[in-house]
Structures are given as structure tokens and as C-alpha cells.
XYZ file of C-alpha atoms in Angstrom:
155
model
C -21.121 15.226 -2.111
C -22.185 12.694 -4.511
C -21.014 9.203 -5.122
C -19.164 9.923 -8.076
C -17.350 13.166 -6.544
C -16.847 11.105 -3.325
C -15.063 7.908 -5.507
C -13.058 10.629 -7.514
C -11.533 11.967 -4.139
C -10.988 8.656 -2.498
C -9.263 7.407 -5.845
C -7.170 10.622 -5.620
C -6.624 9.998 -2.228
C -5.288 6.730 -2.598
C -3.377 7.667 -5.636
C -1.413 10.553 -3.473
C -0.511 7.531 -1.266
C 1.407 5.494 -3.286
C 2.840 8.838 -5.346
C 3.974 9.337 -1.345
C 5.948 6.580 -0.860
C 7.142 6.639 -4.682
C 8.663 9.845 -4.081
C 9.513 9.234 -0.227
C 7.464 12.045 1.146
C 7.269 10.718 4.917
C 5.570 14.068 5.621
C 2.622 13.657 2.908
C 2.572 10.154 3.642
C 1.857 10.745 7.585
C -0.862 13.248 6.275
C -2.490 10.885 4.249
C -2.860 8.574 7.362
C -5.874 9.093 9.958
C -4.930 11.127 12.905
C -8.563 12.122 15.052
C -6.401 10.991 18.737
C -9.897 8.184 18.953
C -9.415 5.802 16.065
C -6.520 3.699 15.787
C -4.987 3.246 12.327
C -3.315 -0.410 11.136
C -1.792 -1.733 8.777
C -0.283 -5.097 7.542
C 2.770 -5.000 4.895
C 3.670 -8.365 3.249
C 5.068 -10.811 5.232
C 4.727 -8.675 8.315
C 2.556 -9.199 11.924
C -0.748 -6.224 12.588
C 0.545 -3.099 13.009
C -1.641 -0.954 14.967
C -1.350 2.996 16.155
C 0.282 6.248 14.153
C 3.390 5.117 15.947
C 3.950 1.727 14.771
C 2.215 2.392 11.719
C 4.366 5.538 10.700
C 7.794 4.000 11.736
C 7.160 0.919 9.259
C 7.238 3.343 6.423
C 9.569 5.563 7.682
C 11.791 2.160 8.086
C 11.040 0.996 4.318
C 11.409 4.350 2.854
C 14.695 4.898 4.706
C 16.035 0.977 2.927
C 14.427 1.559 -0.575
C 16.252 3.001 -3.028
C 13.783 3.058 -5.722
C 9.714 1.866 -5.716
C 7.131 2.027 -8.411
C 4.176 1.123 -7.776
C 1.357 0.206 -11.110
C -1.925 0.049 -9.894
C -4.429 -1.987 -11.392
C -7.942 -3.892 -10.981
C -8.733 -0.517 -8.568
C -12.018 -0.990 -7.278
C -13.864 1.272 -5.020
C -16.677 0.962 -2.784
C -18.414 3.486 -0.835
C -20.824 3.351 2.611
C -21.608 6.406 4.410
C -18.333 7.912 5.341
C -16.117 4.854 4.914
C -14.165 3.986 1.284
C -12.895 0.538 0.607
C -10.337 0.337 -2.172
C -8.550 -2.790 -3.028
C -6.006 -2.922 -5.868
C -3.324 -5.026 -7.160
C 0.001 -3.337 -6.660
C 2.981 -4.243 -9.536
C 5.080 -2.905 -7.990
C 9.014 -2.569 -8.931
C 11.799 -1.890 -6.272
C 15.477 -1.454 -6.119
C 17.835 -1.367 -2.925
C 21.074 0.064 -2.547
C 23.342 0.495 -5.415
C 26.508 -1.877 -5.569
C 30.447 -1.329 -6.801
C 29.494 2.451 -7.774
C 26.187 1.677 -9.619
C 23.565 4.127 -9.921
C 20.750 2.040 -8.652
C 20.458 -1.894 -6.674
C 19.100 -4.452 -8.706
C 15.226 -4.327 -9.579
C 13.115 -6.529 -8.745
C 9.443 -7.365 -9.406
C 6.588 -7.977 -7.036
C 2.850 -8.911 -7.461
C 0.964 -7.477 -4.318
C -2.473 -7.183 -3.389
C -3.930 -4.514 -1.294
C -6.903 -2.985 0.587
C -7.046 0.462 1.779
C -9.825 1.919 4.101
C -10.356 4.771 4.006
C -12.793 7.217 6.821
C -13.870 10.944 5.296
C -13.359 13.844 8.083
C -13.077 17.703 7.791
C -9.581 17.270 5.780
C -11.238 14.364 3.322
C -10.725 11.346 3.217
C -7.445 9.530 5.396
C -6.259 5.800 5.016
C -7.378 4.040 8.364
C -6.195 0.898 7.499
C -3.976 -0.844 4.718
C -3.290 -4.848 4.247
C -1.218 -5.984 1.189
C -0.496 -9.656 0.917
C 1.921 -11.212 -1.648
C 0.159 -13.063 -4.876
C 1.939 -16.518 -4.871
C 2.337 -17.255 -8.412
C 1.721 -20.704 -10.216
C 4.717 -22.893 -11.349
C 5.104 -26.114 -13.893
C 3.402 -29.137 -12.535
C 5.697 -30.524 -9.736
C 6.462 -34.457 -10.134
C 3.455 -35.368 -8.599
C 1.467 -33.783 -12.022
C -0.290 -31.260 -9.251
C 0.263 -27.480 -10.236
C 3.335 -26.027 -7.834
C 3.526 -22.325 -6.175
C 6.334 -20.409 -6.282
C 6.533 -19.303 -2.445
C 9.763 -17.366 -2.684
């Protein structure tokens, strides 16, 4: 393969991920995931400790896809870099979420996050699987507190 068709499949590979959880396809998002019995998978969500193995790994999304009502994800500033059989994407997900729906509504109330993400990715016979994923929050700038020093909003 070259570069260009191996960058086009990991980009579509990491695409079907977050059209996974978007949709809440638990199967297709287990598939996505590495499974070769050798390599351990991990993964870090925001705000959350390592999470290593298919079994840990796989519960956590099975756990947020089972208390999410509604996720979008917007990808942007996707970058992708290539060595040998290993793919290194990292992205910024905008992502918008709702939880469960109050006094009859349809949906929870929305809310807005700014994450960013790497995903590792390792090509085998069924192309190329996410072996690892770490998304941290983007803490946001504020005013100027008193002290004239520029504030983070770390809510």
C-alpha cells in the first residue's frame, strides 16, 4: 500500500470510530478496537485513570454509551502520521452531548465540550485497529482574574 492509500484507510478508520459511538454501535465499536490475544489495548477518557485490556477498555464505552443520550462528535485539526505499520492520529474533538431527557422532554440538556485526542492505531490482516486512545479536556481561557493574570476555566 502506499502512504496516501494507507492515511485514507486510517482516516476512515478513525472516522468509523467516532460514527461508532455517535450511533452507539458497541459491536462496531469493539471491532474497531485491537484484539491479536498479545497486545494490550488502553485508553484514557477525560478525567479518567489508564485503562488497559479489551475488558476494561470495552466496558468504559459500553458504560458511556449506556448514560449518553445523544453525542456528536466534529472533528477537526486531524492530523495523521504514519511509521511502518503504526498510525498516529490526533484530533480535536467538539464534541456535543446530551443525557437523559427530563419532565417528558425529548432529549437532556446539551452541552458543549472541547476535547483533544490521540488515537494509535496498528495495521493487521483486518486493517488498521485503534490500540490506544487518550483525550484530555482543553481548559479554556477566562477574563483576567483580580490579580490582572489571565484565569482558566477548570470546570
Amino acid at each position: 500500500m502506499s502512504r496516501s492509500t494507507d492515511a485514507a484507510a486510517v482516516e476512515a478508520a478513525n472516522t468509523a470510530f467516532y460514527e461508532a459511538m455517535e450511533t452507539g454501535d458497541f459491536e462496531r465499536v469493539s471491532d474497531l478496537w485491537l484484539d491479536d490475544g498479545a497486545t494490550p489495548i488502553t485508553c484514557v477518557h477525560p478525567g479518567w485513570p489508564v485503562l488497559t485490556g479489551r475488558g476494561e477498555v470495552l466496558r468504559s464505552y459500553a458504560l458511556i454509551m449506556a448514560n449518553t443520550e445523544y453525542i456528536q462528535f466534529f472533528l477537526t485539526d486531524l492530523k495523521i502520521s504514519l511509521a511502518g505499520r503504526t498510525a498516529v492520529v490526533t484530533c480535536t474533538e467538539n464534541i456535543l452531548s446530551g443525557g437523559p431527557a427530563e419532565d417528558g422532554a425529548e432529549l437532556g440538556p446539551l452541552v458543549g465540550q472541547l476535547v483533544v485526542a490521540t488515537n494509535v492505531f496498528r495495521h493487521t490482516s483486518d486493517g488498521w485497529k485503534i490500540w490506544s486512545h487518550h483525550a484530555s479536556p482543553v481548559l479554556t481561557e477566562t477574563e483576567e482574574n483580580e490579580d490582572g493574570d489571565p484565569g482558566t476555566n477548570e470546570a
